[in-house]
Coordinates of C-alpha atoms and ligand atoms in Angstrom, one line a residue:
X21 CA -16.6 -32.2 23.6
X22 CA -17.4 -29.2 20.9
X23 CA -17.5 -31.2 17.4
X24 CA -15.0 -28.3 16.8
X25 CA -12.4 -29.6 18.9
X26 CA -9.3 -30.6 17.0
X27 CA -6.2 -31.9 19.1
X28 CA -3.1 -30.5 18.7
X29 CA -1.6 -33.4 17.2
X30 CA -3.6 -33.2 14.4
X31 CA -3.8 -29.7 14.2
X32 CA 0.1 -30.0 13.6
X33 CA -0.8 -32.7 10.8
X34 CA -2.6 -30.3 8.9
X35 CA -0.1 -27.5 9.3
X36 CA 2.3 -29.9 7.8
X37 CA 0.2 -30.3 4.7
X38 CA 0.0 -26.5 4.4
X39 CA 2.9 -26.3 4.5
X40 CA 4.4 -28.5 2.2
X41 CA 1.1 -26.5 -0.4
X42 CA 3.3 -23.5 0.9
X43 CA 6.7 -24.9 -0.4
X44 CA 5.2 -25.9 -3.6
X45 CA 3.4 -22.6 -4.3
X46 CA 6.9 -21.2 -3.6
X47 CA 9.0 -23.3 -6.1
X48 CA 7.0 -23.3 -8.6
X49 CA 6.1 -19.1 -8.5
X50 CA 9.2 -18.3 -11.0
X51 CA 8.0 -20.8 -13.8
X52 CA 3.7 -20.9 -12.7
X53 CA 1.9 -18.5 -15.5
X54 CA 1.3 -14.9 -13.5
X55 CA -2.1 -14.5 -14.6
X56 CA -4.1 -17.5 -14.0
X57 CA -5.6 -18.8 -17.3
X58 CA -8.8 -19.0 -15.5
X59 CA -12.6 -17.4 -16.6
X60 CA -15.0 -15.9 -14.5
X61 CA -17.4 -18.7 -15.0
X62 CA -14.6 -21.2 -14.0
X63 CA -14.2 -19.6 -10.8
X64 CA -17.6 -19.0 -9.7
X65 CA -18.3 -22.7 -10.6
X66 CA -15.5 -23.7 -8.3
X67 CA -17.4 -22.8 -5.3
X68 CA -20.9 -22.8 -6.9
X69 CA -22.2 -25.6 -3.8
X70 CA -21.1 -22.7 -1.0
X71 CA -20.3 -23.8 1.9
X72 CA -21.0 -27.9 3.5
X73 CA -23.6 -28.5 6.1
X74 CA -21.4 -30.9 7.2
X75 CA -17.8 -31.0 7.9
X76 CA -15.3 -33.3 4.9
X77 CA -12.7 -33.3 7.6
X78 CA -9.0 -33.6 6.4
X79 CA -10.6 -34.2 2.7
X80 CA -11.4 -30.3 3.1
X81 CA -7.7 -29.1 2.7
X82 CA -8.1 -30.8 -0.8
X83 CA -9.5 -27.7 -2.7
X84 CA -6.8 -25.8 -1.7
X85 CA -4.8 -27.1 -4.7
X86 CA -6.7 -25.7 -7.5
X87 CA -7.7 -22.9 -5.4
X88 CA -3.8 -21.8 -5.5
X89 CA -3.7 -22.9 -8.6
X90 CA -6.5 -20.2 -9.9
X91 CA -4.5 -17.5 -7.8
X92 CA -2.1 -14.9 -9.7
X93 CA 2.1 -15.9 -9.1
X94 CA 3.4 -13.0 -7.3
X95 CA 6.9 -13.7 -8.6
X96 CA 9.2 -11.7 -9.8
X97 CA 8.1 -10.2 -12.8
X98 CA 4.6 -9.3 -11.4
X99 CA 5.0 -5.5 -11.5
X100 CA 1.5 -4.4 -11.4
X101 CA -0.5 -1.9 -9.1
X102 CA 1.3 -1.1 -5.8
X103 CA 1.5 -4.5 -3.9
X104 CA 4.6 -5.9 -2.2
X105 CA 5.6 -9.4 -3.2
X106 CA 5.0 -11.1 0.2
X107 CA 7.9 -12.2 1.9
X108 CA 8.3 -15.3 3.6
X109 CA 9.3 -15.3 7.0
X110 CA 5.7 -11.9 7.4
X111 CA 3.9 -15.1 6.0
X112 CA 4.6 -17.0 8.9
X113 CA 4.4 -13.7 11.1
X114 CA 1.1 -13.7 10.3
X115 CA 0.5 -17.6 10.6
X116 CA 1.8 -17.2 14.4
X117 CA -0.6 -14.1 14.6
X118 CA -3.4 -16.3 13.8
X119 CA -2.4 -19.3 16.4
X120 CA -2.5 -16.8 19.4
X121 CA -5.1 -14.7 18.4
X122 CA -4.7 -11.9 20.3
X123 CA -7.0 -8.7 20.6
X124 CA -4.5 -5.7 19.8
X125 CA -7.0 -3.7 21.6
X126 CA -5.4 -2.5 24.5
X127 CA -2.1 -3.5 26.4
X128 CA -4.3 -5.6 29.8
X129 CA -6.1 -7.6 26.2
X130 CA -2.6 -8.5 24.8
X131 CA 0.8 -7.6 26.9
X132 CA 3.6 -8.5 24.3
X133 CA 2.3 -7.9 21.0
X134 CA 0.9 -4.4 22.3
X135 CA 4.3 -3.4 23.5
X136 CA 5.7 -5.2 20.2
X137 CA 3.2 -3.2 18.2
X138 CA 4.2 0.0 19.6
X139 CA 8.0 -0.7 19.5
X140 CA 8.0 -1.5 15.6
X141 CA 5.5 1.5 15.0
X142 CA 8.6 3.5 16.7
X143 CA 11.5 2.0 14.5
X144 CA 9.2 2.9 11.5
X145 CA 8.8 6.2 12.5
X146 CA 12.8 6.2 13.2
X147 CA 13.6 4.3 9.7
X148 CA 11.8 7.0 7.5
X149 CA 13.0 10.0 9.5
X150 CA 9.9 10.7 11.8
X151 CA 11.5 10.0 15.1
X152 CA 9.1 10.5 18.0
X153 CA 6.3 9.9 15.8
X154 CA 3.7 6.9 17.4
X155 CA 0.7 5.3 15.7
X156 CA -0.5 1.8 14.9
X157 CA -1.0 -0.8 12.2
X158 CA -4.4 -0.4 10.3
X159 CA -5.8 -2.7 7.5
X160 CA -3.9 -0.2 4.6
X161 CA -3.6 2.7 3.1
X162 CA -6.9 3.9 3.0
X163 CA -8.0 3.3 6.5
X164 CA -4.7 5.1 7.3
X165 CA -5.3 7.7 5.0
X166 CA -9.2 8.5 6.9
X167 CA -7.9 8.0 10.3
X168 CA -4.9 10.4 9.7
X169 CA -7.9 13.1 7.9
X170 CA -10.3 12.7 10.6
X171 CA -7.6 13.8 12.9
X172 CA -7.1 17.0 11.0
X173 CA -11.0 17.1 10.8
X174 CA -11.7 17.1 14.3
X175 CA -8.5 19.2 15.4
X176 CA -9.2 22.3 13.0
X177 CA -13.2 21.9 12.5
X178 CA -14.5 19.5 15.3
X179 CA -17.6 18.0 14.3
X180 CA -17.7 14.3 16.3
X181 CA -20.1 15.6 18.6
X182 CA -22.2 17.7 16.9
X183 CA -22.1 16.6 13.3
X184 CA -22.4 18.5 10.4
X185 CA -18.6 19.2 9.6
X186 CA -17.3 21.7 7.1
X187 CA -14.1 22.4 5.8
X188 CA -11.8 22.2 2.8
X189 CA -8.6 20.2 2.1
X190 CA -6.7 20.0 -0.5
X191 CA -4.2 17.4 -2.6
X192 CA -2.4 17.6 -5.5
X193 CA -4.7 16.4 -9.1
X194 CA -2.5 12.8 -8.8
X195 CA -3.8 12.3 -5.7
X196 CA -5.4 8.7 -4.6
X197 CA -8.7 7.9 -5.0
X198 CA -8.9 7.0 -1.2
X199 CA -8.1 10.6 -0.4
X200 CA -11.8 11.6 -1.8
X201 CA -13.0 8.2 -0.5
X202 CA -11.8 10.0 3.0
X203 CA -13.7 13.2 2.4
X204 CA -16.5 12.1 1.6
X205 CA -16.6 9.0 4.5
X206 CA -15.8 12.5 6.8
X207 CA -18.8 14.3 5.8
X208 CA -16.8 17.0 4.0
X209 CA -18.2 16.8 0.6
X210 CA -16.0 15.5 -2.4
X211 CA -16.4 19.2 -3.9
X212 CA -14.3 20.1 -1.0
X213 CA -11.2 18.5 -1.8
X214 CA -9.1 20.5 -3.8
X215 CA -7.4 19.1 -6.8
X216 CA -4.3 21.3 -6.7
X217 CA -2.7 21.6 -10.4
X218 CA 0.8 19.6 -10.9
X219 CA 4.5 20.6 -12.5
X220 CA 5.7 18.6 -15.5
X221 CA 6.6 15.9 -12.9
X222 CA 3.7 15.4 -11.8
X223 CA 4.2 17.0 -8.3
X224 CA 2.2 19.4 -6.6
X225 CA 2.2 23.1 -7.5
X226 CA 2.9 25.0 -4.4
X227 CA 1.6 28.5 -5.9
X228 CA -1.6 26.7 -6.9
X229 CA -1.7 25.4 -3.5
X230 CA -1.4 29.1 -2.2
X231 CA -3.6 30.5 -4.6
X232 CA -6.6 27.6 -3.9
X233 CA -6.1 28.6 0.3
X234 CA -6.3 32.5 -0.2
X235 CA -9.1 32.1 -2.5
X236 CA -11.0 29.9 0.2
X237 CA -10.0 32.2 2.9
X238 CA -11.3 35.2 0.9
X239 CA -14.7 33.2 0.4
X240 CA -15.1 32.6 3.8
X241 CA -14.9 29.1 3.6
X242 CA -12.7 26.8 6.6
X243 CA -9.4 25.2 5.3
X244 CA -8.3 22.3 6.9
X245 CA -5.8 20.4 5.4
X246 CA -3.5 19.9 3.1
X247 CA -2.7 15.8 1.5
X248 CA 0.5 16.0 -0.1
X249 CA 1.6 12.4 -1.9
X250 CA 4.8 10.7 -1.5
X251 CA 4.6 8.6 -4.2
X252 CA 1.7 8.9 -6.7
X253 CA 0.4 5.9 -8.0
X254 CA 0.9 6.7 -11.3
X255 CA 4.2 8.1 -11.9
X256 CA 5.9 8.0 -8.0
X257 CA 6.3 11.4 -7.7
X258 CA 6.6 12.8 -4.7
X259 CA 4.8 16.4 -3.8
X260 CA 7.5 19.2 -2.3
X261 CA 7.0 18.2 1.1
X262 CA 8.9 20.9 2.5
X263 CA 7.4 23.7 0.4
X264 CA 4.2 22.4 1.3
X265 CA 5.0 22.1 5.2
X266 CA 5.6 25.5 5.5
X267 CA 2.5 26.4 3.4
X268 CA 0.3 24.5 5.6
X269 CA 2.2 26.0 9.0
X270 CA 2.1 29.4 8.0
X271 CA -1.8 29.1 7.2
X272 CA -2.7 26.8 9.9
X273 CA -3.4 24.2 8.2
X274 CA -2.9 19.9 9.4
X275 CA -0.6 18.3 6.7
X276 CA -1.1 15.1 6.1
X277 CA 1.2 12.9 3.8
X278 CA -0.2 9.8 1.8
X279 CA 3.0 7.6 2.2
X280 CA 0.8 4.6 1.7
X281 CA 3.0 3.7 -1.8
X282 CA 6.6 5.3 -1.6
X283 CA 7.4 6.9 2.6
X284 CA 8.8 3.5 3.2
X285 CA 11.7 4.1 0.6
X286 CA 12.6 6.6 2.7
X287 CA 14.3 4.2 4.7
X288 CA 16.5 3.7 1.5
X289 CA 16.7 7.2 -0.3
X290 CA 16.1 10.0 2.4
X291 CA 17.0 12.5 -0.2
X292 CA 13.6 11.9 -2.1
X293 CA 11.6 12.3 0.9
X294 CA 13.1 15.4 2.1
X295 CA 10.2 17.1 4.7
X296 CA 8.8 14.1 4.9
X297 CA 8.8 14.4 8.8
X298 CA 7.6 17.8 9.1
X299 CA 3.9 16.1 8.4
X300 CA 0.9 16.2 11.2
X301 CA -0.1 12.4 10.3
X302 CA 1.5 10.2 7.4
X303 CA 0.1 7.1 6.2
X304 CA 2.4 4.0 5.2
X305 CA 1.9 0.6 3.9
X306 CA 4.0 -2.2 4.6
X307 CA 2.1 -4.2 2.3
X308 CA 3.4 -2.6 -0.2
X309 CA 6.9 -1.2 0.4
X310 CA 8.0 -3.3 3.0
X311 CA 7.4 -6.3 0.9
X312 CA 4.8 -7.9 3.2
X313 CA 1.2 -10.5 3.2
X314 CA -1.7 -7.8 3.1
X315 CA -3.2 -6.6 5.3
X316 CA -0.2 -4.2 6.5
X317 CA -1.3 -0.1 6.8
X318 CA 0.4 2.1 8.9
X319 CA -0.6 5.3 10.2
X320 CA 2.2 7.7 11.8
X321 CA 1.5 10.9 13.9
X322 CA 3.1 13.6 15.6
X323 CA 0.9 14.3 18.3
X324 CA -1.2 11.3 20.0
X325 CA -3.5 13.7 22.0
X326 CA -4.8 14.5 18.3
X327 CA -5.6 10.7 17.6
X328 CA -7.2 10.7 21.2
X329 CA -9.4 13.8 20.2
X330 CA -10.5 12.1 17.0
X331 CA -10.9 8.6 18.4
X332 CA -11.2 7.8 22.0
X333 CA -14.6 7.4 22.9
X334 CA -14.5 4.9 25.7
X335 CA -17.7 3.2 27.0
X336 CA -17.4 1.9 30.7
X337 CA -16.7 -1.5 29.9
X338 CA -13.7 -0.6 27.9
X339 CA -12.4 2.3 30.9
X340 CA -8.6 1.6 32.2
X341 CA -8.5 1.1 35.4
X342 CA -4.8 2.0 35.7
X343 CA -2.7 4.7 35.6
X344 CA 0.8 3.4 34.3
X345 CA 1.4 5.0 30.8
X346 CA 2.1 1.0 29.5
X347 CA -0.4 -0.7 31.5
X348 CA -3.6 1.4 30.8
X349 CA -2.8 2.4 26.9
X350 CA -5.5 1.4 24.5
X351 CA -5.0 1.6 20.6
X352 CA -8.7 2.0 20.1
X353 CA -8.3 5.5 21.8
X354 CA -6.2 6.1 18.9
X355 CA -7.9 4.2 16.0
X356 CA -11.3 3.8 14.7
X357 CA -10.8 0.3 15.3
X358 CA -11.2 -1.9 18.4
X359 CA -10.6 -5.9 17.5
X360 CA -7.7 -5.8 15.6
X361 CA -5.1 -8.6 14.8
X362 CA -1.8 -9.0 15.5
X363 CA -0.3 -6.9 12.1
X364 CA 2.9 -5.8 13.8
X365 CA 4.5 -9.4 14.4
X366 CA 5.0 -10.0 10.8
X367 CA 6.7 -7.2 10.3
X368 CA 8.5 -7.9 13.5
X369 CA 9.6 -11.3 12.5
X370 CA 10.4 -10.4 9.0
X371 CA 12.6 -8.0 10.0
X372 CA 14.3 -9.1 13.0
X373 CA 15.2 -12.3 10.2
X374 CA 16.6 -10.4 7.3
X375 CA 18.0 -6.5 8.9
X376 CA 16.6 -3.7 8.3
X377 CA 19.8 -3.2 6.1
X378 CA 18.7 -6.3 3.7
X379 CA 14.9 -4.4 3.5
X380 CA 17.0 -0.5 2.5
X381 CA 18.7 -2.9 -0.2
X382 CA 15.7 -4.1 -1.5
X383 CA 14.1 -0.7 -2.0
X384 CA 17.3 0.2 -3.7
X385 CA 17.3 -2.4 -5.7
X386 CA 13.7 -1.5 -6.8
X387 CA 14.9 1.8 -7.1
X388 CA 17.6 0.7 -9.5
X389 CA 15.3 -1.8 -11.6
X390 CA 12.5 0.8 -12.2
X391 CA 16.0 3.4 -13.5
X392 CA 16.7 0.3 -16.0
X393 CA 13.6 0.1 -17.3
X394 CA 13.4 3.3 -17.9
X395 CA 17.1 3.0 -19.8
X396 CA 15.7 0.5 -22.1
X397 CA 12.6 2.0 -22.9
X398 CA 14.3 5.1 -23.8
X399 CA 17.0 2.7 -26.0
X400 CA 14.2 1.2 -27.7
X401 CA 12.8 2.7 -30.7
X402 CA 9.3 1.1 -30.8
X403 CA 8.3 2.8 -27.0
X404 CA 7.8 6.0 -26.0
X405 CA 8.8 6.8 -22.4
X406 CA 5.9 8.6 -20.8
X407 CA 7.0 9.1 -17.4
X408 CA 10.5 8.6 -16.0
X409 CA 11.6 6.5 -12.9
X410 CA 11.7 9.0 -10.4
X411 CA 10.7 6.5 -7.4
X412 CA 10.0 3.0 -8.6
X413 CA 7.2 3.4 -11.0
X414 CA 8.1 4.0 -15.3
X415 CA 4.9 4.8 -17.6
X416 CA 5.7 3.9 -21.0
X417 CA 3.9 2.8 -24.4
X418 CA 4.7 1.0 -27.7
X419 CA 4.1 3.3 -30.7
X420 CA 5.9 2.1 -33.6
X421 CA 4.0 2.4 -36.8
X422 CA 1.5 3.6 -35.2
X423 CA -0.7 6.6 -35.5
X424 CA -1.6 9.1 -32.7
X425 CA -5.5 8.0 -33.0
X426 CA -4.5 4.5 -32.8
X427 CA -2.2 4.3 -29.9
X428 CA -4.6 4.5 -26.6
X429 CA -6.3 2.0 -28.2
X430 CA -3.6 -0.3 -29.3
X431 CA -1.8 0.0 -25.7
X432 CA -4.7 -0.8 -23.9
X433 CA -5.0 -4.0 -26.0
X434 CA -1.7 -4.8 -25.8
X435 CA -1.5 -4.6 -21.9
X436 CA -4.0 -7.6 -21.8
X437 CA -2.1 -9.6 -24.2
X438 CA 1.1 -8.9 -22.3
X439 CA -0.7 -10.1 -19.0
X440 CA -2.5 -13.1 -21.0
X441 CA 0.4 -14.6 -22.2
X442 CA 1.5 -15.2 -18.1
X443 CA 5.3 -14.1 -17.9
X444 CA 5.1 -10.6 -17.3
X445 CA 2.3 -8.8 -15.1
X446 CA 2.0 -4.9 -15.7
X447 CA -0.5 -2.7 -15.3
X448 CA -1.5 0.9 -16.5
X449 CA -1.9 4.7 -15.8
X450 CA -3.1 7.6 -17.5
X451 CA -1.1 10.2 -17.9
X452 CA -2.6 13.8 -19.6
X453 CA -5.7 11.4 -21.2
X454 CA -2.7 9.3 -22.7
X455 CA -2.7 5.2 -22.0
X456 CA 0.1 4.1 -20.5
X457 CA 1.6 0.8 -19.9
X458 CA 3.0 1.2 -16.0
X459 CA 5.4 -1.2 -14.0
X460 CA 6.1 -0.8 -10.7
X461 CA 9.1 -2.0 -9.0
X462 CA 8.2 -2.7 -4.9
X463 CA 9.1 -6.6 -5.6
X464 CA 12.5 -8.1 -3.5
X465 CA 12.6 -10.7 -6.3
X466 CA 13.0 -8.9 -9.1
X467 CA 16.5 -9.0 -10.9
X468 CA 17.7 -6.9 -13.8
X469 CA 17.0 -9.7 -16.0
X470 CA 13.5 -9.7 -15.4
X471 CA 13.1 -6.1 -16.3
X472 CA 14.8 -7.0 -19.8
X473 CA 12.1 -9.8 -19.6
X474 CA 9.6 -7.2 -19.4
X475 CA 10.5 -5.2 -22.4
X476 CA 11.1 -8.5 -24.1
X477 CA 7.2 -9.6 -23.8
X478 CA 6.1 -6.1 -24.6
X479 CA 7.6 -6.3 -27.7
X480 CA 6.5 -9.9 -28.5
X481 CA 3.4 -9.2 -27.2
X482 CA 3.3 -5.9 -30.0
X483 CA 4.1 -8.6 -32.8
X484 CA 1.5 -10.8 -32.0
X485 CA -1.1 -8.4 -31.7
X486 CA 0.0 -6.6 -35.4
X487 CA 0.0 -10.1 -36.9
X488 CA -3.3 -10.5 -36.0
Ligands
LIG527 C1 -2.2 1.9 -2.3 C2 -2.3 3.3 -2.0 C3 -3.3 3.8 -1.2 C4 -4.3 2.8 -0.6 O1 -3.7 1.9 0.2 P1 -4.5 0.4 0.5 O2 -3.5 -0.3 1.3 O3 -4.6 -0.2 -0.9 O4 -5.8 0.7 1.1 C5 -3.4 5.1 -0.9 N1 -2.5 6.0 -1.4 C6 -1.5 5.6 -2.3 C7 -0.6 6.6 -2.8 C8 -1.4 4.2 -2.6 O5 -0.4 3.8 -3.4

């Protein structure tokens, strides 16, 4: 018998024990400190002996204490970044992942949780107004975001088989860095994205957009595609998707939409999306939106012979030997990746639990919460709103008695004293070279009062810092 051989029974013990970590960690997230009050040196030193040569048995699940313990609380008022608050029942969606361990590659590898797989990607597509869209599940945003690119790379300027692509795309000047991450993973050139000039809200000038293809046409140079955002990750603003649709059909060009932050709300408020499913390729993530455990990407598209013509490369060993549609599909003929886990089923699970209806709540909800902040920022005199709640995100900054030299400064300092004292976590943008404090509401456990809490600790936060 393998030393590794554990028998089910106590495999089940030590589930338990997770478990009951699992419970703890969840009772105690509202009143825990958000930001660890942990330093680098402490951490490293926590793990300074690297892995044991050999095995501490059940001892081994010991360390997991203070390893939770040095984790951030994603609780109610952590409002930093982009990153869903991890619900529950996805947690153990992606615990029963992990016990079957299946390959997502291909539907012979793994029956159920391909045709699962496909089935959520389809009631996705249908929630945010893509019907008839297909795709699959990819580690995030940014994988999403390449794939959905080097589909538009290889349908307008082919390059996988003999190299040497060229071609431009363009995106708004708020776009994500993964979007020039993309470009230049696809060979492109970062000098050949585009950063399209933006309105006063931050969205995507469609006559700039015009202006930037003629000139490229008129230079001889290739245009390819066009990212439009829906959601920045700054402000949540969300390009003209429609305007910039019909720019992109009438000069040929693949539009791709970086959902990864806000196409989920469209499940909840269609109206800001509208266009939204005239897109080529749109990239989602359920990790953040959707409220679940990372890793959760999505990646939509309209056409899948176009993911086939970027991706499918099969070597003989992986050839179907089949010809029903269901039986002989293979996601790695539409993704760059092969062994993949089972992402779907906590989505799946989570959803078949609470409704769809409870999830469009929550994003309203979020929706609502960012629109109070913004109403108390703007009814307090010692912040300055610097970017309204349009989706979920508010940019604001304190500024009483201070100067215009001082305040970049002072907001940046203040953002880490707000974080260090552990009740509130926020994070920041810039916005026209200005520093911004920025929360951002994709949180189901967030309630009104905790975005009063938020104001609350900025302003305490302000005194202590002026006292100093
Ligand atoms: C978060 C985000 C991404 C990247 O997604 P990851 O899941 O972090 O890889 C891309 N675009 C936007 C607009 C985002 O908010």
């Amino acid at each position: 018998m393998s030393s590794l051989e554990l028998s089910p029974a106590h495999f089940r013990r030590l589930a338990d024990r997770v478990s009951t970590l699992a419970e703890q960690w969840l009772e105690g997230l509202d009143t825990r400190r958000i930001a660890p009050d942990i330093t680098g040196a402490a951490s490293e030193a926590m793990f300074s002996e690297g892995l044991p040569e050999q095995g501490l048995g059940d001892t081994a699940l010991e360390a997991l204490t203070p390893l939770m313990e040095g984790t951030r609380a994603g609780n109610a008022r952590f409002l930093a970044y982009v990153f869903g608050s991890g619900e529950p029942v996805g947690v153990l969606g992606d615990y029963v992942a992990s016990v079957v361990n299946q390959n997502v590659t291909a539907w012979r590898s793994s029956p159920t949780v391909v045709s699962l797989e496909r089935s959520v990607v389809r009631s996705l597509a249908n929630a945010v107004g893509c019907p008839g869209f297909t795709g699959s599940f990819t580690g995030g945003g940014s994988s999403a975001n390449l794939m959905g690119l080097a589909m538009a790379r290889e349908a307008l300027a082919p390059a996988n088989d003999d190299g040497a692509p060229s071609g431009v795309m363009y995106a708004s000047a708020e776009v994500h860095m993964s979007i020039p991450k993309a470009v230049a993973l696809l060979g492109l050139g970062r000098k050949n994205l585009r950063l399209i000039p933006t309105d006063s809200q931050w969205r995507m000038r469609p006559d700039a957009l015009v202006k930037a293809i003629e000139e490229d046409k008129a230079a001889g140079r290739r245009p390819i595609a066009v990212i439009a955002t829906a959601g920045t990750v700054n402000t949540g603003a969300v390009d003209p998707l429609r305007e910039v649709a019909r720019i992109a059909r009438e000069h040929g060009l693949w539009m791709h939409v970086d959902g990864a932050y806000g196409a989920l709300a469209a499940m909840a408020h269609p109206e800001k999306f509208e266009g939204l499913g005239e897109a080529d390729s749109l990239s989602m993530d359920a990790h953040k939106w959707l409220y679940q455990p990372a890793d959760c990407g999505v990646l939509l598209f309209r056409d899948a012979k176009a993911a086939r013509r970027a991706f499918s490369f099969t070597g003989d060993y992986a050839r179907s030997l089949t010809t029903d549609a269901v039986e002989g599909f293979a996601f790695f003929d539409e993704s760059m990746e092969l062994s993949r886990r089972a992402r779907a089923l906590k989505v799946w699970l989570s959803v078949r639990f609470h409704g769809l209806a409870a999830f469009r709540e929550a994003i309203r909800r979020d929706v609502a919460n960012a629109r109070r902040l913004d109403e108390l920022v703007r009814g307090t005199p010692a912040l300055e709103l610097l970017a309204p709640a349009t989706l979920s995100a508010v940019c604001f900054r304190y500024r009483a008695g201070l100067g215009d030299a001082q305040l970049d400064d002072f907001n940046a300092r203040l953002l880490a004293r707000i974080n260090r004292r552990g009740r509130v976590y926020i994070s920041n943008a810039t916005l026209e070279g200005r520093f911004a404090l920025r929360a951002c509401f994709v949180n189901h456990r967030t309630t009104p009062e905790d975005v009063a809490t938020v104001v609350q600790e900025v302003l305490a936060a302000a005194e202590e810092l002026k006292a100093l």
